[in-house]
Coordinates of C-alpha atoms and ligand atoms in Angstrom, one line a residue:
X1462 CA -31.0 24.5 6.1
X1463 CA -33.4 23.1 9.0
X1464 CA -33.7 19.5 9.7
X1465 CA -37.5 17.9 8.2
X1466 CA -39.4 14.8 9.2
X1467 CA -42.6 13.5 8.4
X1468 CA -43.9 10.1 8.3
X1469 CA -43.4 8.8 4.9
X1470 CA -46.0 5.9 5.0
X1471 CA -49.5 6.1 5.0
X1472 CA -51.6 7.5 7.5
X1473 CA -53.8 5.0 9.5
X1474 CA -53.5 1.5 11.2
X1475 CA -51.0 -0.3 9.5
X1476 CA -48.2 -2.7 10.7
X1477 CA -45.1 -0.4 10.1
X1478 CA -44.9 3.3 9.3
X1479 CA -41.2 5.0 8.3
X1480 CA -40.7 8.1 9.8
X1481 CA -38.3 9.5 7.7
X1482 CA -36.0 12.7 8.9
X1483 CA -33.6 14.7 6.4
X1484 CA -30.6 17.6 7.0
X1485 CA -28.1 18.9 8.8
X1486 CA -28.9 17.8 12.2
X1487 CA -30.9 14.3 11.3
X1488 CA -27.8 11.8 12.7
X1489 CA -27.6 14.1 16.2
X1490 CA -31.6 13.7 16.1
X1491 CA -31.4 9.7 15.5
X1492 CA -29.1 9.6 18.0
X1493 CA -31.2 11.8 20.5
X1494 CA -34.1 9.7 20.1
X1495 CA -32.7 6.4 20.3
X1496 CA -30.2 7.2 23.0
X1497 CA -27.5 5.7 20.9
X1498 CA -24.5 7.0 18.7
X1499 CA -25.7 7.1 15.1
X1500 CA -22.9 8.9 13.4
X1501 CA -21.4 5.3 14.2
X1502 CA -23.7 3.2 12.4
X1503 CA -22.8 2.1 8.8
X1504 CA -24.5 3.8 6.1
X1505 CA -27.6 2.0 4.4
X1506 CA -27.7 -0.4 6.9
X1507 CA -30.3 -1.5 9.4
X1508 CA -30.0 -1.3 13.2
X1509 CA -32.5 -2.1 16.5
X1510 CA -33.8 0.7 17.9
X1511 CA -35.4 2.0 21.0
X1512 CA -37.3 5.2 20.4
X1513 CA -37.4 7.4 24.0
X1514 CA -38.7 11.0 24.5
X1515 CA -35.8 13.5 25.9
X1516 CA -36.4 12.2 29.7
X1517 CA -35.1 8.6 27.9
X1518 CA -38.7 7.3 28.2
X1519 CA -39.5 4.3 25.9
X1520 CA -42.1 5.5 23.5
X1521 CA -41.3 2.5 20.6
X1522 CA -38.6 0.4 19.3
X1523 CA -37.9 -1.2 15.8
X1524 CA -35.2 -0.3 13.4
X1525 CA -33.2 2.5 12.0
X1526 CA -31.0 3.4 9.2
X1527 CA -29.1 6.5 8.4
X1528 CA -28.0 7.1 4.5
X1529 CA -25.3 10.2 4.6
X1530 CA -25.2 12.5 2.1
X1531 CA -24.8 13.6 -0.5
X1532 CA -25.6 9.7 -1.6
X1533 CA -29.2 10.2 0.0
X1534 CA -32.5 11.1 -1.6
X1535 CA -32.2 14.2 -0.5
X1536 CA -28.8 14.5 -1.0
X1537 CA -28.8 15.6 2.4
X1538 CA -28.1 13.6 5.5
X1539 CA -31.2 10.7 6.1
X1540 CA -32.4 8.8 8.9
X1541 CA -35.4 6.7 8.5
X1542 CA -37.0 5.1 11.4
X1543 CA -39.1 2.2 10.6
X1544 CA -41.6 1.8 13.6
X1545 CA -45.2 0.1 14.6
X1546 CA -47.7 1.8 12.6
X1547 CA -50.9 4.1 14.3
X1548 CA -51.7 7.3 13.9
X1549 CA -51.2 7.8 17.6
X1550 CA -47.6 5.8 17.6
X1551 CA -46.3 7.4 14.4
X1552 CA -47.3 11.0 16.6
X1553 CA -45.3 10.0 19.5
X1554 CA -42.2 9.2 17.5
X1555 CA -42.5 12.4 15.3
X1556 CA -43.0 14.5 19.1
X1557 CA -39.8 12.9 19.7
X1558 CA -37.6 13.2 16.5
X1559 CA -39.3 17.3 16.8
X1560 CA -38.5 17.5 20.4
X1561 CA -34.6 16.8 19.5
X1562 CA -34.6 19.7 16.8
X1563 CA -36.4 18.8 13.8
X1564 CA -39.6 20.6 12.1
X1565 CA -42.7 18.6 10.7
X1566 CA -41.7 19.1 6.4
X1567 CA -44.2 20.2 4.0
X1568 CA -45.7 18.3 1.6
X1569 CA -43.2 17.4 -1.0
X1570 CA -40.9 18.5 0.7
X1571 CA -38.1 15.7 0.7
X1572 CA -38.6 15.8 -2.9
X1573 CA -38.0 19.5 -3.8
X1574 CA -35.0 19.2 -1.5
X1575 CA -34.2 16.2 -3.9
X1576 CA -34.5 18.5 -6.8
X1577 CA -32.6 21.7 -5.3
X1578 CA -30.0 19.1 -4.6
X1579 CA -30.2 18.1 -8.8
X1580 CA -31.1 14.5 -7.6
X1581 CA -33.8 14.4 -9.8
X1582 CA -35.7 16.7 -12.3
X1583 CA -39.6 18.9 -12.0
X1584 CA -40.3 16.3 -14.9
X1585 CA -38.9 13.0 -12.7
X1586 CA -40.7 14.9 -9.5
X1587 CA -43.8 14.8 -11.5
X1588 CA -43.7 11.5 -12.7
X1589 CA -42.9 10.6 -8.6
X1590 CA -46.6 12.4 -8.3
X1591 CA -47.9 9.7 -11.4
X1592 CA -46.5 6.9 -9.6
X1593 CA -48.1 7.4 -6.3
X1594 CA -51.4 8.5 -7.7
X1595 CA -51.7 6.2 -10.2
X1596 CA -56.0 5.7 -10.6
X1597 CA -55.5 2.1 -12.6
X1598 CA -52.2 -0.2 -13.3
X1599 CA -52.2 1.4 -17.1
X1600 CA -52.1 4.7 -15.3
X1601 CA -49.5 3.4 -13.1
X1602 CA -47.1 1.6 -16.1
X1603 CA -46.9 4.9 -18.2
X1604 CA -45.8 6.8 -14.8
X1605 CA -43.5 4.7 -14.2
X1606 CA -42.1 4.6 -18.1
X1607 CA -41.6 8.1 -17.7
X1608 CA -39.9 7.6 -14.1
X1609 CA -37.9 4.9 -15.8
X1610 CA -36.7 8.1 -18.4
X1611 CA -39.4 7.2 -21.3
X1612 CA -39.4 10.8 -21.6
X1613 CA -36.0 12.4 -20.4
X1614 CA -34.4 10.3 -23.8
X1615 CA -36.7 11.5 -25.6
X1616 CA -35.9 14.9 -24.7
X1617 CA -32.4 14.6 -24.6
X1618 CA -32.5 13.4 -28.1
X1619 CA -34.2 16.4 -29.2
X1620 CA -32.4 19.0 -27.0
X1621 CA -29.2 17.5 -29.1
X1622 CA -30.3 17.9 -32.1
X1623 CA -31.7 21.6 -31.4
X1624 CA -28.5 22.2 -30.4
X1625 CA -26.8 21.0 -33.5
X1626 CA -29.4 22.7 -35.3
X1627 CA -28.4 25.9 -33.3
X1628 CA -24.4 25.4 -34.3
X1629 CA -25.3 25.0 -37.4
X1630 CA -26.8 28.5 -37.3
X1631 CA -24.4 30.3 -35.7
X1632 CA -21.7 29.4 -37.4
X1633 CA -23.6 30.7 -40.5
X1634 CA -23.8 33.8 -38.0
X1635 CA -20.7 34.3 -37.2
X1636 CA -18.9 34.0 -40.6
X1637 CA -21.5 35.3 -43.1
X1638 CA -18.8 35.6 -45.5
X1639 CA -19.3 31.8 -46.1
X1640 CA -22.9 32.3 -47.1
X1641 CA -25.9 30.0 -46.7
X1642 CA -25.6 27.5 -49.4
X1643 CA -29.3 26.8 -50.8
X1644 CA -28.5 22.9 -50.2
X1645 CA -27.9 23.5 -46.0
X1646 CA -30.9 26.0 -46.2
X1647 CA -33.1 23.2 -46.8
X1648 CA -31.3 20.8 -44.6
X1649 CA -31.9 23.2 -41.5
X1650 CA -35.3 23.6 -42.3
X1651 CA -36.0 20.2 -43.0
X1652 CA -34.5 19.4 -39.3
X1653 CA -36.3 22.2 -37.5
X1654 CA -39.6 20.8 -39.4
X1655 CA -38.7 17.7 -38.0
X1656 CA -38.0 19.2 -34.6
X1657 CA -41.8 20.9 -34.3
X1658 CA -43.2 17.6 -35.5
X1659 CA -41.4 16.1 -32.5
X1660 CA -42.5 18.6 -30.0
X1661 CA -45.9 18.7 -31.6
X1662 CA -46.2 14.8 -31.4
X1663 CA -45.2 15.4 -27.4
X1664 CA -47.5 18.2 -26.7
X1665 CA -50.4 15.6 -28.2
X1666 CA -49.2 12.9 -25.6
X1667 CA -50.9 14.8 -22.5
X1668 CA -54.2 14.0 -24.2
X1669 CA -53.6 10.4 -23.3
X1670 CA -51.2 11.4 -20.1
X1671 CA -54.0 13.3 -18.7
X1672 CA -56.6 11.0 -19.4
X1673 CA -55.3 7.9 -17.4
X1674 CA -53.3 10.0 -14.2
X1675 CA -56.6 12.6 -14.1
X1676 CA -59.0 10.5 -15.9
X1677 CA -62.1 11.8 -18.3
X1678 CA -65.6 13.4 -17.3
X1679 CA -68.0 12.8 -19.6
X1680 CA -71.5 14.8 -19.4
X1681 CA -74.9 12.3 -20.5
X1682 CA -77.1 14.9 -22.1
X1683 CA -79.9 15.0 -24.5
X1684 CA -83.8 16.0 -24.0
X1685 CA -85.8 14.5 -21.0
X1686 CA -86.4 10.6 -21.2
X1687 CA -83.8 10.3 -23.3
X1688 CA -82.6 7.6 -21.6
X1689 CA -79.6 9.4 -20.3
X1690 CA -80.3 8.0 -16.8
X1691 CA -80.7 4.0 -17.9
X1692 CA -77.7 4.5 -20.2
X1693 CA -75.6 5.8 -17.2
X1694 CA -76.8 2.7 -15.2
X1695 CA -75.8 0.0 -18.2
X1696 CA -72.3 2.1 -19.0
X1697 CA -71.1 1.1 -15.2
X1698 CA -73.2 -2.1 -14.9
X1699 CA -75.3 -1.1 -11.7
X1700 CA -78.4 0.4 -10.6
X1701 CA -77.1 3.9 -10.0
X1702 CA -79.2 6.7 -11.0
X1703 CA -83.1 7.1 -10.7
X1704 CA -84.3 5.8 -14.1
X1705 CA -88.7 6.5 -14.8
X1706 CA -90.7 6.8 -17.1
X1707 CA -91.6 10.1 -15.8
X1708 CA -90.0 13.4 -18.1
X1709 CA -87.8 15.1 -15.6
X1710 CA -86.5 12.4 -13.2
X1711 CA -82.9 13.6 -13.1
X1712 CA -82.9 17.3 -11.6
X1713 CA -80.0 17.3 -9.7
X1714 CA -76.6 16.4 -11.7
X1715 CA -75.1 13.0 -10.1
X1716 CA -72.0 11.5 -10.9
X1717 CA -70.8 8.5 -11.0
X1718 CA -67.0 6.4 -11.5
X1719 CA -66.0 3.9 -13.4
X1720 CA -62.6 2.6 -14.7
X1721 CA -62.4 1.4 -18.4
X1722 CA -59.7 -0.4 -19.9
X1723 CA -57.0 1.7 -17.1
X1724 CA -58.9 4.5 -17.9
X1725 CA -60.7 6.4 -14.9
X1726 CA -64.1 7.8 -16.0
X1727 CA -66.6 9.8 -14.3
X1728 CA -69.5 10.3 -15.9
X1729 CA -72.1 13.3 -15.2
X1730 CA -76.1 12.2 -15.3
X1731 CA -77.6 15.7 -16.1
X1732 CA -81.2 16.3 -16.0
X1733 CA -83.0 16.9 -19.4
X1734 CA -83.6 19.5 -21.5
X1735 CA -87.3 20.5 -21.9
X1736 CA -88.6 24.0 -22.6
X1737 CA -91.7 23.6 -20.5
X1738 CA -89.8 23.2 -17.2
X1739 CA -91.0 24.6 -13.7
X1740 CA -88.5 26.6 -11.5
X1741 CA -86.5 24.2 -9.7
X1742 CA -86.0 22.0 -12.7
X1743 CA -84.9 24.7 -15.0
X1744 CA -82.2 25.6 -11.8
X1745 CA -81.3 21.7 -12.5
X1746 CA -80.6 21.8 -15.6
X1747 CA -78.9 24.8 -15.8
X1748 CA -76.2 23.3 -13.6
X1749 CA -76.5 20.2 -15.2
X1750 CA -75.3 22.8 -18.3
X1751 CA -72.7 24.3 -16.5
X1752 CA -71.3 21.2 -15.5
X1753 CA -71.0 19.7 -18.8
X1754 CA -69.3 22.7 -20.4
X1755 CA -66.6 21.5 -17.8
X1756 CA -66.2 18.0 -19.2
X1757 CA -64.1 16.3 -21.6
X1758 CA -66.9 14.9 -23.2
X1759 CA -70.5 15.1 -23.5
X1760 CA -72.5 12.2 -24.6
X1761 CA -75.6 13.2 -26.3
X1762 CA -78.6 11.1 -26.0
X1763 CA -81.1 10.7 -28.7
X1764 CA -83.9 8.8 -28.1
X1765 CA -87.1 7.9 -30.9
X1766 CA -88.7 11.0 -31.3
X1767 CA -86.0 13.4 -30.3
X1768 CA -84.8 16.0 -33.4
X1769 CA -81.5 15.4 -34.1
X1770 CA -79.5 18.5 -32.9
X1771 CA -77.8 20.0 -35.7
X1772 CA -74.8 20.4 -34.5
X1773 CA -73.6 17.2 -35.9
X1774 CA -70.0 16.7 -35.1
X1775 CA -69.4 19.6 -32.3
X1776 CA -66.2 19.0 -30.9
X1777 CA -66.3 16.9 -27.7
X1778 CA -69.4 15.6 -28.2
X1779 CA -70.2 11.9 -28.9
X1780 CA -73.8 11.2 -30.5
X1781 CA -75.6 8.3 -29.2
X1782 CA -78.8 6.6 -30.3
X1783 CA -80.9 5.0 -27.3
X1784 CA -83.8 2.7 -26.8
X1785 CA -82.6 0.8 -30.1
X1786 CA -84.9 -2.0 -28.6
X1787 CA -88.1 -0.7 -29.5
X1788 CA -87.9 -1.1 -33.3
X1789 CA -86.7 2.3 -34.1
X1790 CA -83.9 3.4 -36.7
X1791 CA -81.2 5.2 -35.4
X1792 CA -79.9 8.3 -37.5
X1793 CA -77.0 7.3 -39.5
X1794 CA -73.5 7.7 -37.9
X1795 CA -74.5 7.7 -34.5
X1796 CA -73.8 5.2 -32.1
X1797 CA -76.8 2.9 -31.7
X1798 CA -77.8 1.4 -28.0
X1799 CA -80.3 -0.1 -25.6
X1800 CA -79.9 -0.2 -22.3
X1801 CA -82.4 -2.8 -21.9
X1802 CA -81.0 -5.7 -23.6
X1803 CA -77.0 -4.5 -23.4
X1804 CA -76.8 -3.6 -27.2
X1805 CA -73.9 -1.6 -28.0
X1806 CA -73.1 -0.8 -24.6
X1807 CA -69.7 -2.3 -24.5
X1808 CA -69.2 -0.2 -28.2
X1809 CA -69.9 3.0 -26.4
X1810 CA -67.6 2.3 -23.7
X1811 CA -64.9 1.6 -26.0
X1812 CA -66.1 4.7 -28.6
X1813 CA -65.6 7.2 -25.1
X1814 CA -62.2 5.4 -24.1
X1815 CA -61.0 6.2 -27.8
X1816 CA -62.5 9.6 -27.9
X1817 CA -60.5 10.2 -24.6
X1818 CA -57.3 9.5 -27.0
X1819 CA -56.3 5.8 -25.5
X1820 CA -58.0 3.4 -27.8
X1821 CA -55.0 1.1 -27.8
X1822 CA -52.3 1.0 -25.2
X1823 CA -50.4 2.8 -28.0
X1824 CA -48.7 4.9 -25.0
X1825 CA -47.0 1.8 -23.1
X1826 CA -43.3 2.4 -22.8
X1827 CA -43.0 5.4 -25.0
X1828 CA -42.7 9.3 -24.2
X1829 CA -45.9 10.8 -22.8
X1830 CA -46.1 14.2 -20.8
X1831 CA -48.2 14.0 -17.4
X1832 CA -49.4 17.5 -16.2
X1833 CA -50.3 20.7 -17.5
X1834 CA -47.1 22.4 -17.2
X1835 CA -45.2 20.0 -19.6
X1836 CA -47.8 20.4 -22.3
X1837 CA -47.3 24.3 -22.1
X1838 CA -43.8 23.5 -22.8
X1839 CA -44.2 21.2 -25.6
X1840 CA -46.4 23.7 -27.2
X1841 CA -43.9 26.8 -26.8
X1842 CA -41.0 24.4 -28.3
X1843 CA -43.6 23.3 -30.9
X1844 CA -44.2 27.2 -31.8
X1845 CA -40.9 28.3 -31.6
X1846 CA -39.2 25.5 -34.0
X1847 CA -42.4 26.5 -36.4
X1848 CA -41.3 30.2 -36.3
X1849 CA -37.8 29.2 -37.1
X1850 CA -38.5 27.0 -39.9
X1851 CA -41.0 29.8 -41.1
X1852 CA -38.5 32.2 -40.9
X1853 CA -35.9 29.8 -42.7
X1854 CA -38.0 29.3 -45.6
X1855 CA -39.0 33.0 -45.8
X1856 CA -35.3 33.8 -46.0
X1857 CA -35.6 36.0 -42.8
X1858 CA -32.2 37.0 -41.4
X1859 CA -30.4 34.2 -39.6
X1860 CA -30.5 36.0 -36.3
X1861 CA -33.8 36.1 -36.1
X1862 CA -34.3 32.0 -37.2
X1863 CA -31.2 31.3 -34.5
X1864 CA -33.7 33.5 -31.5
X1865 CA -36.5 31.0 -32.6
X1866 CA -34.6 27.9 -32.6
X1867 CA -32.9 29.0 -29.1
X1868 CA -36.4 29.9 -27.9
X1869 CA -37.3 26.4 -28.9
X1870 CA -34.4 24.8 -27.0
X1871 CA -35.3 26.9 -23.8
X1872 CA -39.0 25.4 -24.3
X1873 CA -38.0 21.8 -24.2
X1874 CA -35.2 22.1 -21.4
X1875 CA -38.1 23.5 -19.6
X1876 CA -39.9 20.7 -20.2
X1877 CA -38.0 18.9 -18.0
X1878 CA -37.9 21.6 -15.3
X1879 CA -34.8 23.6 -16.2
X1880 CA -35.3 27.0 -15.0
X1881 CA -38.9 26.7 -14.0
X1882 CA -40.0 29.2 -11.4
X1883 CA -40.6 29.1 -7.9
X1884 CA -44.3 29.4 -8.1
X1885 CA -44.5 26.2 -10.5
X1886 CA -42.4 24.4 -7.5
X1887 CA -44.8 25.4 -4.7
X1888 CA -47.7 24.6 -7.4
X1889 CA -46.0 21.3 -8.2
X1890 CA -45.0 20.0 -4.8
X1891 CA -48.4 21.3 -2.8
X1892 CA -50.1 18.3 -4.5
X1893 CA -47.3 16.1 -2.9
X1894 CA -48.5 14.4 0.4
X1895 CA -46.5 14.7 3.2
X1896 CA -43.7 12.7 3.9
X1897 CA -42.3 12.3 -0.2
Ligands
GTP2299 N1 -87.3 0.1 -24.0 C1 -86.4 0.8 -23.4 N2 -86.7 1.8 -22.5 C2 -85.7 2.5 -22.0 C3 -84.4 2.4 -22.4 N3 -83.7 3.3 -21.7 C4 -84.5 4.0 -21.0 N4 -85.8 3.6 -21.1 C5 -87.0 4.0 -20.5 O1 -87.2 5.4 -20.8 C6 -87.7 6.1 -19.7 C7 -86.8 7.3 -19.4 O2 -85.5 6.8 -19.0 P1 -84.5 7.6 -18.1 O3 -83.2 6.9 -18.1 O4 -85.1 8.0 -16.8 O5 -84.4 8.9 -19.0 P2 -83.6 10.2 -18.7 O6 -83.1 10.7 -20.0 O7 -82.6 10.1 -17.6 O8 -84.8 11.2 -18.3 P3 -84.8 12.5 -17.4 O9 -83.9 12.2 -16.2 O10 -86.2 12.7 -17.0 O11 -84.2 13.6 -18.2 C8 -87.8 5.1 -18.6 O12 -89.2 4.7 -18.6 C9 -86.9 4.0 -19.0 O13 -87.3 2.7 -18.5 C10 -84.1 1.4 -23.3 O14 -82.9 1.2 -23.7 N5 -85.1 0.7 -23.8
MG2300 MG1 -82.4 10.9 -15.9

């Protein structure tokens, strides 16, 4: 194993930066580059430090701390060096901690050796990611509920009972002499119902999970003059988009961010749908099109005069009403608005935040999945428990239920990175910055 260092604070100006360095060789390095004896420093605790270059020229000084394995982060031997801040000074002191032997890490990298060294789970890494990335503060409070093991107890819980569940089977297996009495027949399948319901409930968490760490992109479409524009412009409560009277202002998709209620939002100004429409506009609004087939949400804008499309409640798409201030009626059951005087503006905001799956902050302190990969678990335990209670109730052989349930098992100690390959890793951890 190599020795890695990176600077573990931000790049830029700031006032200090930690240059952090981790393995074998990263007490001989601190002591190289501070022209001291660090295998003689207590561990966790601060010390002065003059940085020099391997000729024993200054290049910095502040303070250093060395945290020995295997009670590191890492689990590995640790030095940090906490020194001025600068892109140029952090530089020189990483040209001097390489120059004495250690390698710039990759990004992630101190945390996958954290993992390798079962310091902390892909599902604890993840939530690492949440923390650091967190868009809002409500993003940032369920991250750090899940950091905090929000979701390792929950999925401890129902690893144990999957494995009772499992014990339960195989002994049934193993002495078939004893039978399957009717009564435990329906007890198993009433827990492995339970269990999918569990699993199902988790795999229905990333809905909110997603929204607040990724956020929601919601597409404002509808024929031209709609109001699409001026509704964009009233959502996020400044003069964004080009707004006219003209048909065909917006040709060119243009987004724009918001945060609402913790919840980061982009929404997509598309330009409008008209038949009659010369050549570049019909190029706009086909990638107007394109784009919103790509969002979570598209917000369909119905101004006086405009048919009401029949697809009344496609999936993902949120019907609003616009221009309410010009006397007009607005078809019944969708969302009524004017972005002249403000009317149900704040209603719509709130009617996308719910649509996103967060109407309440119904996800504070309990178990919510973050990313893509944990979902795909959730949904293979969710299938496999199905299968097993399917199987149970169809009085398929007991082997065949106990593969399910085991399948199901597998699924959720995957969830929390048990046995997850090496390209998930390199997935996981290239979104890392350097220096975590
Ligand atoms: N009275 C009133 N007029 C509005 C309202 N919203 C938009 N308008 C007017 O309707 C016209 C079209 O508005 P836009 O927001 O540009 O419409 P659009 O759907 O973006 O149009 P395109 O980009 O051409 O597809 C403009 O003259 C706006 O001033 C509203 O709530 N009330
Ligand atoms: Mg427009």
């Amino acid at each position: 194993m190599d020795t890695i260092a990176a600077c573990a604070t931000a790049a830029g100006t700031g006032g200090v930066a930690i240059v952090r360095v981790s393995g074998p060789d990263a007490i001989a390095i601190a002591s190289a580059v501070t022209a001291g004896d660090a295998s003689a420093w207590a561990d966790r605790r601060l010390v002065r430090a003059r940085i020099v270059d391997r000729g024993g020229r200054r290049v910095d000084d502040g303070l250093a701390v060395v945290m020995r394995g295997p009670r590191s982060f890492t689990g590995e031997d640790v030095v940090e060096l906490h020194v001025h801040g600068g892109a140029v000074n952090v530089g020189a002191v990483l040209g001097a901690v390489v120059a004495a032997g250690a390698r710039l890490a990759e990004p992630g990298e101190f945390t996958r050796r954290a993992l390798e060294a079962g310091k902390v789970t892909v599902a604890e890494a993840e939530a690492m990611l949440a923390v650091v990335s967190a868009p809002s503060a409500r993003a940032w409070a369920l991250a750090q509920a899940q950091l905090a093991g929000a979701l390792a107890r929950t999925v401890a819980a129902e690893r144990a009972a999957a494995a009772a569940v499992l014990a339960e089977l195989e002994a049934r297996i193993d002495f078939p002499e004893e039978g399957v009495e009717p009564a435990d027949r329906e007890a198993l399948g009433v827990e492995l119902a339970r269990l999918e319901g569990a699993a199902g409930a988790l795999e229905r968490s990333f809905v909110a999970g997603r929204a607040l760490t990724d956020g929601v992109v919601v597409a404002v479409v509808g024929a031209v003059n709609a109001g699409k524009s001026a509704l964009v412009n009233a959502l996020v409560g400044a003069e964004r988009v080009l707004v006219s009277e003209e048909p065909g202002t917006t040709r060119d998709y243009v987004e724009v961010r918001a945060v609402w209620d913790g919840v980061p939002v982009t929404l997509v100004d598309t330009a409008g749908e008209r038949d009659a429409a010369a050549e570049v506009e019909r190029r706009g609004i086909d990638l107007g099109r394109e784009r919103a087939a790509t969002a979570d949400l598209r917000l369909r804008v119905i101004g006086p005069g405009d048919e009401l499309p029949l697809a009344a409640t496609a999936t993902g798409e949120l019907r609003v009403a616009s221009k309410l201030d010009l006397g007009w009626s607005a078809p019944a059951g969708v969302l009524a608005t004017s972005a002249v005087t403000g009317a149900g503006i704040a209603e719509l905001r709130a009617a996308i935040v719910a649509e996103a799956g967060l109407a309440d902050d119904a996800e504070a302190g309990s178990a919510v999945l973050l990313t893509e990969r944990q979902r795909a678990a959730a949904a293979a335990a969710r299938g496999a428990f199905g299968a097993a209670r399917a199987g149970l109730a169809e009085d398929a052989p007991l082997e065949v239920v106990a593969i399910e349930a085991r399948s199901g098992a597998a699924a959720l100690a995957a969830l929390e990175g048990e046995q997850v390959g090496e390209e998930v890793l390199d997935a996981l951890f290239r979104r890392f910055c350097i220096g975590k």
